[in-house]
Amino acid sequence: METTSTPTHCPYCALQCGMNLSPTPEGGVEVTERVDFPVNRGALCGKGRTAPAVLSSRVRLTSPLVRSGGTLVPATWDEALDRIAGELGAIRAGHGPDALGVFGGGGLTNEKAYTLGKFARVVLGTSQIDYNGRFCMSSAAAGGLKAFGLDRGLPFPLEDIPKTGCVILVGSNLAETMPPALRFFTELRENGGTLIVVDPRRTKTAEQADLHLMPRPGTDLALALGLLHLVVAEGRVDEEYVRERTSGWEEARAAAMAHWPEHVERITGVSVPQLREAVRMFCEPEAAMVLTARGPEQQSKGTDTVGAWINLCLATGRAGRPLSGYGCLTGQGNGQGGREHGQKADQLPGYRKLDDPAARRHVAEVWGVDPDSLPGPGRSAYELLDALGTDIRSLLLMASNPVVSAPRAAHIEERLKSLDFLAVCDVVLSETAALADVVLPVTQWAEETGTMTSLEGRVLLRRRAITPPEGVRSDLEVMHELAARLGVEKGFPTDPEEVFEELRRASAGGPADYSGITYRRLVEENGVFWPCPAPATPPAPTASAVDDDGEDAGLDVFPEDPARDEAAPVHPGTPRLFLDRFATDDGRARFVPVSHRPAAEEPDEEYPVFLTTGRVVAQYQSGAQTRRVDELNAAAPGPFVELHPRLAARLGAAEGDPLAVVSRRGRAVAPARITTGIRPDTVFMPFHWPGEGRANTLTNPALDPTSRMPEFKVCAVRVEVVER
């Protein structure tokens, strides 16, 4: 038996922890420690350790399924692909290209996300494409673009966190969502730095904090403005920095001064002494950071909320300086790369804007099409799903499970059922796939080679470690076959490195420039941070890192890289952004004046309690994969309703009692989990489960006007004890 291991990366969150996959005597693989990758240094959470369980044919799809007589039955690949192509072609002929919808996912590799965007626009001719990353990082992206002219989750590597003086962590429970990252914050405190956590729950992360602020859900914007008010009032503004490196300060300052501490205390429930202590802790060190996650971002005012936290960084000179800055803790495995290369409704590869004529010309030339043939921007994710069965008659869906993950999920489930045709590519028969007319079984992380971009902006190479089961094909093969059946014979290669070479050309000169990155460099340098432009002389095409049989061929396939020539120096990549200038026309960061406003839905007499949602350590996203792993199910077997003892006493609820949580959109039932670690006016539900306990049955699809992010993190509910 071959005993060599394959270095690769975890299939789950955006840390993309390094791991080795080693063969087992039974013919499978097991995860072994990989200490050379700096993000996790060998450490893994339970999800990463058990990831090979989903490779088992016991839990995953191994044959195409086609609906016949109301039931999904096994079919050949030709039958399934012919059915999809025939249905899409007929709907396009009868209703036009925008009757075809495409929905992607933040777990797709860069190669697959790039190809999906190209497939939608070149083969289908539709503008109706978006992806589930719209539900995760879009408000942070919009805020970063407004302020800095560029969106990259973290503008610095994680290794900088232990070296700074203070971190404000807003709306993140990373001790459960990405446990290996917690060590950076532990080291921060060991080095004498401080950690401030902002969260309405006393999570495992908040327990590590030097200061825990517990605002009412939906008031993070007011909190940030109150801190900025105190920065001004206490004379802590870095006037020289503001003068030399920013613009728009006076307007932002005026907006913040309307949020005096006592007013902010009434809005947020955070006391004035705590506000003052937070400002002291943040401003006294030479360097500090603000990191946000889904808490402040998944709101109908998420972009403004992110902007307020960025304003705090700019006013204190904490951006574009060593060991300082604002960053977003991206959630999904390729949430960063997934939004850079064209599967988002308004974007082309390289983070170019779809409505920019120069961007259209550049990408169209790479694709060999007329720029005028490319459709314009389409609907955002929720708006696309909401239009299913009306303007959009069919949907091709990859790597997403909106029946569980979308807000107002019961409504979205009905919209999916109303389609003329639904095709799903997935590893498992998810709740969404179960509604499909055709389901295609596709390869997953350990069975394919491709690149991912982590929350640091570090492009990484996942390498194929095992052969997929017979009957399973890659998403790239699916799009190649469908393109050919729909009349586009060329331009959709199945080899991931060939796709990446085209992606490099398409991204060249764009904000997310990958043109100087090669598969060889990713292996030899343990990843490369973008932007990384190509050398002045274009590199020659490289040989594939995957041989004709699909197996990882090793480093000897790489030819000499002309980028190594002394005449063509290699760009080192950009671990740290903005140290010299921001990515705006004049190099200055932009203050954006913002003011607090309520959530789209506040508690009232009928719905008197806040609901907020999130993750638990043993499950991931919609749970489609992790709910098939016995060890993870044993640790987190089902949904629950977390509530404070005072609320439980008012309801007459005891630990474990079934509780109904009711919003204007529906009703979910799950057992009570009583804890003092949550505000008395708030309940929490994890969102990993379908059925009766589906948290997203309740959530509000109210959208941020800029990012089009739904308001997952706050809505009004009532809670009732269910009679046994």
XYZ file of C-alpha atoms in Angstrom:
724
model
C 0.000 0.000 0.000
C 1.211 3.519 -0.851
C 2.079 5.264 2.401
C 2.807 8.796 1.223
C 0.479 11.537 2.380
C -0.945 14.428 0.367
C -0.712 17.939 1.814
C -3.984 19.795 1.330
C -6.527 21.966 3.159
C -9.715 21.476 5.166
C -12.999 21.537 3.206
C -14.837 23.766 5.641
C -14.287 27.340 6.859
C -12.191 30.187 5.477
C -9.206 29.413 7.699
C -8.487 26.651 5.178
C -6.386 24.836 7.784
C -3.532 22.741 6.460
C -3.841 18.976 6.781
C -2.320 15.834 5.327
C -4.427 13.035 3.905
C -2.907 9.605 4.361
C -4.205 6.290 2.974
C -5.752 3.747 5.321
C -5.505 -0.070 5.000
C -9.220 -0.137 4.129
C -8.642 1.980 1.030
C -9.833 5.298 2.422
C -7.946 8.262 3.847
C -7.417 9.736 7.283
C -6.455 13.225 8.345
C -2.976 13.588 9.799
C -1.185 16.588 11.226
C 0.425 19.163 8.951
C 2.500 21.532 11.031
C 4.074 23.517 8.183
C 0.963 25.594 7.441
C 1.165 28.748 9.577
C -2.557 29.341 10.097
C -3.247 26.234 12.172
C 0.212 24.642 12.731
C -1.370 21.213 12.709
C -4.363 22.010 14.937
C -7.809 21.084 13.635
C -11.356 21.287 14.919
C -13.663 18.275 15.018
C -15.092 19.073 11.599
C -11.658 19.015 10.001
C -10.606 15.816 11.763
C -13.741 13.980 10.631
C -13.912 15.421 7.110
C -13.065 12.110 5.378
C -16.324 10.623 6.695
C -18.249 12.504 3.988
C -16.103 10.851 1.305
C -17.782 7.543 2.098
C -20.198 6.173 -0.482
C -22.451 5.421 2.487
C -23.370 9.106 2.806
C -22.673 10.671 -0.591
C -24.171 10.527 -4.065
C -22.549 8.211 -6.614
C -25.066 8.229 -9.472
C -27.046 10.913 -11.313
C -30.699 11.076 -10.335
C -33.565 12.092 -12.620
C -37.126 12.730 -11.521
C -39.577 10.278 -12.996
C -43.187 10.057 -11.890
C -42.470 12.299 -8.925
C -39.520 10.223 -7.704
C -35.764 10.647 -8.161
C -34.369 7.514 -9.807
C -30.822 6.599 -10.928
C -29.883 7.547 -14.476
C -26.830 7.551 -16.721
C -24.734 10.654 -17.080
C -25.793 11.103 -20.691
C -29.467 10.865 -19.724
C -29.046 13.417 -16.941
C -26.961 15.890 -18.960
C -29.244 15.594 -21.989
C -32.234 16.313 -19.756
C -30.618 19.426 -18.275
C -29.452 20.789 -21.628
C -32.806 20.096 -23.235
C -34.779 21.810 -20.478
C -32.500 24.848 -20.316
C -32.521 25.212 -24.094
C -36.301 24.972 -24.312
C -36.874 27.491 -21.515
C -34.385 29.917 -23.061
C -36.074 29.575 -26.460
C -39.510 30.141 -24.981
C -38.835 32.801 -22.355
C -35.422 34.330 -23.069
C -32.028 33.858 -21.383
C -32.967 35.678 -18.172
C -35.541 32.949 -17.481
C -32.500 30.797 -16.621
C -31.113 31.244 -13.106
C -27.737 30.118 -11.768
C -26.884 29.929 -8.061
C -23.391 29.140 -6.803
C -21.629 28.728 -3.502
C -18.769 29.998 -1.381
C -17.382 26.473 -1.166
C -16.574 26.229 -4.875
C -12.906 26.444 -5.840
C -11.762 29.545 -7.686
C -11.635 27.514 -10.876
C -15.239 26.363 -10.511
C -16.573 29.771 -9.408
C -14.822 31.371 -12.392
C -16.188 28.786 -14.808
C -19.717 29.044 -13.393
C -19.777 32.804 -14.007
C -18.432 32.302 -17.516
C -20.948 29.506 -18.184
C -23.884 31.686 -17.108
C -22.856 34.646 -19.241
C -21.328 32.968 -22.299
C -23.299 29.723 -22.663
C -26.666 30.639 -21.144
C -26.497 34.373 -21.817
C -28.252 35.093 -18.517
C -27.698 37.916 -16.068
C -29.429 35.922 -13.320
C -26.478 34.535 -11.363
C -25.481 35.028 -7.741
C -24.222 32.880 -4.871
C -24.711 32.139 -1.203
C -21.702 34.272 -0.242
C -24.102 37.187 -0.594
C -25.495 35.924 2.721
C -22.099 35.968 4.432
C -19.558 38.683 3.614
C -21.261 41.154 1.281
C -21.783 43.972 3.793
C -18.136 43.881 4.870
C -17.135 43.861 1.206
C -19.325 46.889 0.473
C -18.009 48.764 3.508
C -14.402 47.994 2.616
C -14.883 49.116 -0.976
C -16.410 52.414 0.122
C -13.654 53.188 2.613
C -10.527 51.635 1.117
C -11.366 51.107 -2.557
C -10.713 47.373 -2.182
C -12.280 44.426 -0.404
C -10.108 41.697 0.998
C -11.359 40.022 4.165
C -8.176 40.619 6.155
C -5.694 43.212 4.877
C -3.016 41.523 6.986
C -2.171 37.913 7.864
C -3.537 36.301 11.011
C -0.008 36.137 12.401
C -0.186 39.921 13.000
C -2.992 39.606 15.560
C -0.844 38.477 18.530
C 1.518 41.400 17.923
C -1.024 44.209 18.078
C -2.128 46.013 21.235
C -5.898 45.569 21.216
C -8.515 43.804 19.105
C -12.221 44.631 19.071
C -13.971 41.481 17.846
C -17.515 42.301 16.762
C -20.149 39.595 16.341
C -17.843 36.603 16.046
C -17.838 33.395 18.056
C -14.667 32.089 16.444
C -14.002 29.727 19.348
C -16.809 27.662 17.806
C -16.905 28.768 14.168
C -13.148 28.514 13.507
C -11.531 27.129 16.682
C -7.885 26.975 15.469
C -7.968 30.776 15.090
C -8.547 31.266 18.817
C -4.861 30.711 19.531
C -4.002 34.034 17.817
C -6.150 35.837 20.392
C -4.796 33.748 23.256
C -1.285 34.730 22.168
C -2.404 38.364 21.914
C -3.340 38.346 25.585
C -0.210 36.412 26.574
C 1.796 39.176 24.875
C 0.081 41.854 26.957
C -2.575 42.867 24.443
C -6.295 43.050 25.182
C -9.400 41.591 23.589
C -12.816 43.269 23.497
C -15.709 41.091 22.326
C -19.026 42.572 21.183
C -21.841 40.003 21.271
C -25.326 39.773 22.835
C -24.362 36.280 24.061
C -21.581 35.275 26.423
C -20.091 32.799 23.992
C -16.974 30.703 24.416
C -15.171 33.509 22.599
C -16.574 36.196 24.891
C -15.343 34.191 27.877
C -11.785 34.864 26.653
C -12.269 38.640 26.514
C -10.851 41.304 28.783
C -14.057 43.262 28.153
C -17.361 41.849 26.897
C -19.952 44.296 25.581
C -23.483 42.829 25.235
C -25.528 45.160 23.020
C -29.110 44.580 22.008
C -29.238 42.789 18.656
C -29.255 45.240 15.779
C -27.522 48.087 17.649
C -23.881 47.525 16.657
C -24.034 50.655 14.490
C -25.004 52.851 17.433
C -22.292 51.234 19.544
C -19.549 52.047 17.035
C -20.800 55.607 16.679
C -20.841 56.033 20.456
C -17.219 54.900 20.676
C -16.225 57.332 17.932
C -18.048 60.142 19.753
C -15.936 59.424 22.840
C -12.747 59.310 20.754
C -13.514 62.844 19.611
C -14.699 64.090 23.004
C -11.627 62.726 24.784
C -9.175 64.175 22.262
C -7.993 60.787 20.965
C -8.287 61.546 17.225
C -5.015 61.111 15.299
C -5.275 64.495 13.622
C -2.107 64.154 11.536
C -3.156 60.776 10.145
C -6.673 62.027 9.396
C -5.250 65.061 7.589
C -2.664 63.171 5.532
C -4.333 59.840 4.738
C -8.128 60.304 4.742
C -10.964 62.406 3.381
C -14.526 63.083 4.556
C -13.717 63.387 8.255
C -15.822 66.445 9.062
C -19.050 64.856 7.820
C -18.349 61.575 9.642
C -17.388 63.466 12.786
C -20.638 65.425 12.751
C -22.665 62.227 12.362
C -20.841 60.579 15.268
C -21.291 63.564 17.583
C -25.071 63.058 17.407
C -24.528 59.753 19.271
C -23.521 60.870 22.750
C -22.742 58.176 25.338
C -25.963 58.301 27.347
C -28.022 58.131 24.150
C -25.999 55.140 22.960
C -26.426 53.456 26.350
C -30.215 53.726 25.979
C -30.116 52.262 22.461
C -27.624 49.461 23.043
C -27.900 48.586 26.716
C -24.108 48.978 27.033
C -23.255 51.234 29.975
C -21.351 54.484 29.602
C -18.481 53.254 31.842
C -18.081 50.226 29.558
C -18.051 52.487 26.498
C -15.325 54.623 28.033
C -13.299 51.570 29.030
C -13.510 50.194 25.492
C -12.203 53.479 24.068
C -9.331 53.538 26.561
C -8.322 49.953 25.796
C -8.491 50.541 22.045
C -6.683 53.884 21.929
C -3.857 53.501 24.448
C -1.677 50.966 22.548
C 0.327 52.033 19.507
C -1.521 49.547 17.318
C -5.038 48.069 17.349
C -7.531 46.265 15.118
C -11.265 45.911 14.606
C -12.491 42.579 13.230
C -16.131 42.044 12.313
C -18.059 38.902 11.432
C -21.645 38.027 10.660
C -23.096 39.669 13.792
C -22.887 43.282 12.596
C -22.849 42.408 8.896
C -26.019 40.305 8.526
C -28.267 43.286 9.138
C -30.345 45.525 6.901
C -27.851 48.248 7.790
C -24.753 46.030 7.716
C -22.792 48.161 5.260
C -23.271 51.277 7.396
C -22.381 49.300 10.525
C -19.118 48.124 8.984
C -18.516 51.706 7.854
C -18.899 52.972 11.423
C -16.310 50.507 12.720
C -13.967 51.491 9.877
C -14.478 55.161 10.796
C -13.329 54.320 14.329
C -10.149 52.808 12.900
C -9.506 55.770 10.601
C -10.103 58.428 13.255
C -7.546 56.773 15.531
C -4.998 56.119 12.775
C -5.546 52.355 12.935
C -5.653 51.453 9.232
C -2.857 51.157 6.684
C -0.278 50.949 9.442
C 1.672 47.924 10.693
C -0.267 45.683 13.097
C -3.396 47.822 12.759
C -6.499 47.885 10.636
C -10.047 46.797 9.961
C -10.715 43.240 8.827
C -13.601 40.871 8.148
C -13.510 37.264 9.338
C -14.788 35.612 6.172
C -16.865 32.521 6.928
C -17.171 30.120 3.997
C -14.185 28.137 2.740
C -13.845 30.185 -0.442
C -16.059 33.086 0.513
C -13.254 35.447 -0.483
C -12.282 33.905 -3.813
C -15.905 33.083 -4.567
C -16.787 36.763 -4.779
C -13.723 37.733 -6.819
C -14.087 35.763 -10.013
C -17.518 36.182 -11.475
C -20.258 34.174 -9.778
C -21.613 37.305 -8.122
C -24.435 39.153 -9.902
C -22.469 42.322 -10.621
C -18.887 41.133 -11.046
C -16.403 39.761 -13.535
C -13.143 37.934 -12.756
C -10.455 39.855 -10.899
C -13.102 41.662 -8.855
C -13.977 43.778 -11.875
C -17.378 45.454 -12.126
C -19.716 44.025 -14.738
C -20.967 47.469 -15.743
C -17.437 48.826 -16.377
C -16.857 48.962 -20.172
C -13.082 48.492 -19.815
C -13.600 45.449 -17.580
C -16.058 43.952 -20.055
C -13.612 44.444 -22.922
C -10.730 42.842 -21.025
C -12.655 39.761 -19.915
C -14.464 39.387 -23.249
C -11.103 39.314 -25.018
C -9.884 36.517 -22.723
C -13.131 34.635 -23.343
C -13.103 35.268 -27.088
C -16.547 36.881 -27.196
C -18.006 40.266 -28.086
C -18.188 42.531 -25.006
C -21.707 43.540 -26.033
C -22.787 39.897 -25.776
C -22.170 39.833 -22.026
C -25.357 40.471 -20.018
C -25.468 43.225 -17.424
C -25.795 42.887 -13.649
C -28.550 40.622 -12.360
C -30.438 40.092 -9.124
C -28.759 39.572 -5.770
C -29.064 36.177 -4.071
C -32.301 36.591 -2.120
C -33.948 38.574 -4.902
C -32.985 35.845 -7.370
C -34.430 33.117 -5.141
C -37.559 35.172 -4.532
C -38.118 35.445 -8.320
C -38.014 31.685 -8.904
C -41.117 30.371 -10.612
C -42.069 33.821 -11.913
C -39.492 35.649 -14.045
C -36.954 32.853 -13.522
C -38.298 29.523 -14.764
C -35.292 27.238 -14.174
C -32.319 27.106 -11.829
C -28.910 25.441 -12.053
C -27.573 25.274 -8.494
C -24.115 24.286 -7.264
C -22.755 23.928 -3.728
C -25.636 25.549 -1.876
C -28.656 24.458 0.165
C -31.060 27.416 0.335
C -33.931 25.291 1.671
C -32.050 25.451 4.977
C -29.766 28.465 4.589
C -31.913 31.193 2.999
C -33.895 33.692 5.069
C -37.667 33.190 5.088
C -36.769 29.642 4.134
C -40.293 28.223 3.881
C -41.083 30.814 1.232
C -37.874 30.025 -0.677
C -38.689 26.314 -0.495
C -42.033 27.069 -2.168
C -40.326 29.183 -4.824
C -37.980 26.277 -5.620
C -40.941 23.918 -5.916
C -42.644 26.325 -8.342
C -39.823 26.170 -10.904
C -40.343 24.578 -14.296
C -36.967 22.888 -13.862
C -34.335 22.572 -11.121
C -30.912 20.959 -11.535
C -28.559 20.559 -8.569
C -24.886 19.560 -8.433
C -23.905 18.340 -4.979
C -21.933 15.814 -3.006
C -24.916 14.670 -0.951
C -28.677 14.654 -1.374
C -29.288 17.917 0.446
C -32.750 19.215 1.261
C -32.567 21.381 -1.869
C -31.290 18.552 -4.062
C -34.242 16.439 -2.930
C -36.537 18.920 -4.723
C -34.617 18.794 -8.000
C -35.585 17.370 -11.365
C -31.986 16.287 -11.957
C -29.244 15.779 -9.346
C -25.627 15.364 -10.444
C -23.101 13.735 -8.059
C -19.890 15.751 -8.096
C -16.401 15.418 -6.678
C -15.379 17.036 -3.427
C -12.263 18.486 -1.822
C -10.076 15.354 -1.507
C -11.021 14.096 -4.968
C -10.043 17.125 -7.028
C -7.333 19.743 -7.412
C -8.137 23.452 -7.249
C -7.407 26.732 -5.538
C -9.117 28.425 -2.613
C -8.605 31.932 -1.208
C -8.622 32.099 2.568
C -9.873 34.886 4.819
C -6.330 36.319 4.730
C -6.431 36.740 0.949
C -3.955 33.861 0.692
C -4.492 31.773 -2.450
C -3.946 28.080 -1.655
C -3.771 24.835 -3.608
C -5.960 21.938 -2.563
C -4.571 18.759 -4.076
C -6.296 15.597 -5.115
C -5.532 12.757 -2.717
C -7.897 9.991 -3.804
C -9.797 8.823 -6.858
C -13.511 9.665 -6.714
C -16.039 6.850 -6.793
C -17.122 5.539 -10.156
C -20.091 7.540 -11.367
C -18.933 10.852 -9.891
C -17.652 13.752 -12.026
C -16.281 17.209 -11.298
C -18.273 20.430 -11.662
C -15.816 21.441 -14.388
C -16.731 18.309 -16.343
C -20.420 19.071 -15.836
C -20.059 22.575 -17.279
C -17.902 21.307 -20.144
C -20.523 18.736 -21.108
C -23.463 21.125 -20.751
C -21.694 23.842 -22.736
C -21.080 21.404 -25.596
C -24.712 20.272 -25.589
C -25.823 23.916 -25.662
C -23.642 24.738 -28.654
C -20.389 26.013 -27.109
C -17.736 23.451 -27.970
C -14.657 25.317 -26.702
C -13.671 27.432 -23.730
C -14.713 25.116 -20.882
C -11.724 22.900 -20.050
C -11.967 20.198 -17.425
C -8.386 20.454 -16.159
C -8.320 22.824 -13.149
C -4.857 24.172 -13.866
C -5.846 25.055 -17.419
C -8.810 26.941 -15.979
C -6.545 28.696 -13.480
C -4.212 29.811 -16.270
C -7.184 31.466 -17.974
C -8.339 32.944 -14.661
C -4.868 34.492 -14.273
C -5.258 36.271 -17.613
C -8.820 37.338 -16.875
C -7.856 38.774 -13.471
C -4.715 40.559 -14.731
C -4.829 44.260 -13.940
C -7.977 43.909 -11.834
C -8.281 44.689 -8.123
C -7.894 40.962 -7.297
C -4.962 40.312 -9.611
C -3.871 36.654 -9.613
C -1.817 36.870 -12.792
C 1.523 36.355 -11.022
C 0.331 33.233 -9.187
C 1.016 29.727 -10.491
C 0.297 26.276 -9.137
C 4.031 25.813 -8.657
C 4.273 28.909 -6.499
C 1.293 27.871 -4.403
C 3.005 24.594 -3.583
C 6.472 25.981 -2.977
C 5.401 29.085 -1.010
C 2.493 27.615 0.993
C 0.145 30.008 -0.741
C 0.451 33.507 -2.214
C -1.411 36.641 -1.106
C -3.186 38.662 -3.778
C -2.820 41.098 -5.427
C 0.091 39.447 -7.194
C 0.596 40.832 -10.698
C 2.529 38.933 -13.321
C 6.102 39.826 -14.271
C 6.587 42.247 -17.129
C 7.191 39.343 -19.508
C 4.211 36.984 -19.612
C 4.867 33.544 -18.137
C 4.646 30.597 -20.491
C 1.848 28.065 -19.933
C 2.709 25.493 -17.292
C 2.123 21.779 -17.469
C -0.762 20.323 -15.556
C -0.380 19.345 -11.918
C -2.782 16.490 -12.611
C -1.837 13.645 -14.927
C -3.977 12.022 -17.615
C -5.490 9.628 -15.104
C -6.512 12.473 -12.840
C -3.958 11.648 -10.147
C -1.761 14.282 -8.548
C 1.349 14.147 -10.711
C 3.749 15.857 -8.320
C 6.065 18.825 -8.702
C 8.193 17.347 -11.469
C 5.508 18.235 -14.011
C 6.193 21.943 -13.624
C 8.465 23.366 -16.334
C 10.980 26.058 -15.679
C 9.016 29.154 -14.769
C 10.141 32.203 -16.760
C 9.012 34.306 -13.825
C 12.139 32.964 -12.085
C 14.372 34.587 -14.653
C 16.379 37.489 -13.304
C 15.024 39.592 -16.163
C 11.474 38.947 -14.974
C 11.363 39.272 -11.162
C 8.520 37.513 -9.395
C 6.036 39.652 -7.479
C 6.091 38.392 -3.877
C 2.359 38.799 -3.306
C 0.826 41.269 -0.847
C 0.354 39.969 2.705
C -0.294 43.502 4.021
C -2.401 46.035 2.159
C -2.579 49.827 2.331
C 0.743 50.495 4.078
C 1.692 53.106 1.464
C -1.681 54.134 0.066
C -5.282 52.999 -0.091
C -6.797 51.629 -3.286
C -8.679 54.842 -4.075
C -7.993 57.307 -6.872
C -6.071 59.662 -4.583
C -4.696 57.002 -2.227
C -6.733 58.300 0.711
C -9.193 56.297 2.797
C -12.751 57.578 2.799
C -14.734 58.326 5.929
C -18.401 57.531 5.256
C -20.871 59.450 7.445
C -23.460 57.082 8.923
C -26.170 57.321 11.575
C -27.958 54.717 13.654
C -31.353 53.452 12.561
C -33.450 50.628 14.007
C -33.528 47.106 12.664
C -36.070 46.452 9.930
C -38.192 44.644 12.525
C -38.117 45.634 16.192
C -39.921 43.788 19.024
C -43.493 44.864 19.807
C -46.409 43.588 21.890
C -47.134 40.672 19.544
C -43.486 39.708 18.992
C -41.671 41.004 22.095
C -38.324 39.164 21.882
C -35.249 39.444 19.652
C -34.110 36.360 17.734
C -30.510 36.022 16.625
C -28.983 33.036 14.849
C -25.561 31.473 14.386
C -23.429 28.342 14.347
C -22.264 25.687 16.784
C -18.843 24.090 16.762
C -19.816 20.610 15.566
C -21.900 21.628 12.544
C -21.242 23.770 9.484
C -23.514 26.047 7.439
C -26.709 24.221 6.374
C -25.319 20.972 7.824
C -25.796 19.081 4.563
C -22.426 17.392 5.019
C -21.671 17.600 8.748
C -25.085 16.164 9.677
C -23.922 12.962 7.976
C -20.960 12.494 10.343
C -21.777 10.376 13.414
C -19.204 12.004 15.694
C -20.451 15.498 14.888
C -24.094 14.517 15.324
C -23.293 13.034 18.712
C -21.827 16.388 19.754
C -24.624 18.497 18.236
C -27.650 16.308 17.491
C -30.223 18.984 16.778
C -31.481 22.536 17.085
C -32.228 24.312 20.346
C -33.524 27.621 21.667
C -31.097 29.400 23.976
C -32.781 31.759 26.438
C -32.121 33.536 29.720
C -33.528 32.164 33.026
C -35.691 35.267 33.481
C -37.371 34.768 30.123
C -37.717 31.049 30.841
C -39.380 31.838 34.186
C -41.879 34.201 32.523
C -42.738 31.468 30.029
C -42.816 28.707 32.631
C -40.199 26.802 30.628
C -37.715 24.290 32.003
C -34.498 22.973 30.467
C -35.310 20.737 27.512
C -38.937 21.793 27.185
C -40.060 22.167 23.559
C -40.396 25.831 22.692
C -42.140 27.346 19.695
C -40.426 30.424 18.322
C -42.828 32.362 16.100
C -42.108 35.264 13.758
C -44.204 36.958 11.084
C -42.788 34.416 8.618
C -43.355 31.132 10.406
C -42.838 28.878 13.388
C -39.922 26.709 14.554
C -39.880 24.287 17.483
C -36.808 23.145 19.427
C -35.889 22.283 23.035
C -35.024 24.989 25.544
C -31.422 25.547 26.583
C -31.394 27.915 29.554
C -28.290 29.993 30.251
C -27.310 33.269 31.873
C -24.969 33.833 28.925
C -27.586 35.586 26.799
C -29.518 38.810 27.185
C -32.977 38.379 28.801
C -34.623 40.071 25.809
C -33.014 37.741 23.238
C -33.185 34.114 22.123
C -30.631 32.318 19.958
C -31.088 29.431 17.519
C -28.424 27.657 15.420
C -29.333 27.406 11.730
C -27.880 24.029 10.671
C -31.062 21.930 10.680
C -34.079 21.532 8.397
C -37.610 20.625 9.356
C -39.478 21.724 12.453
C -36.406 23.302 14.052
C -35.312 25.293 10.971
C -34.203 28.672 12.328
C -34.343 30.331 8.908
C -38.072 29.746 8.745
C -38.160 32.744 11.083
C -35.510 35.106 9.742
C -36.216 38.379 7.986
C -35.213 38.861 4.318
C -35.072 42.651 4.710
C -32.077 43.689 2.592
C -29.228 46.114 3.125
C -29.685 48.770 0.405
C -26.035 48.547 -0.704
C -24.880 44.974 -0.160
C -28.306 43.290 -0.534
C -27.471 41.269 2.579
C -30.552 39.877 4.382
C -31.095 40.647 8.058
C -30.366 37.183 9.475
C -29.101 38.439 12.823
C -32.142 40.200 14.206
C -35.898 39.856 13.961
C -38.870 40.002 16.313
C -40.395 36.790 17.685
C -42.573 35.451 20.446
C -41.717 32.316 22.371
C -44.243 29.786 23.609
C -44.011 26.535 25.542
C -45.345 23.667 23.439
C -47.800 21.496 25.336
C -46.604 17.895 25.590
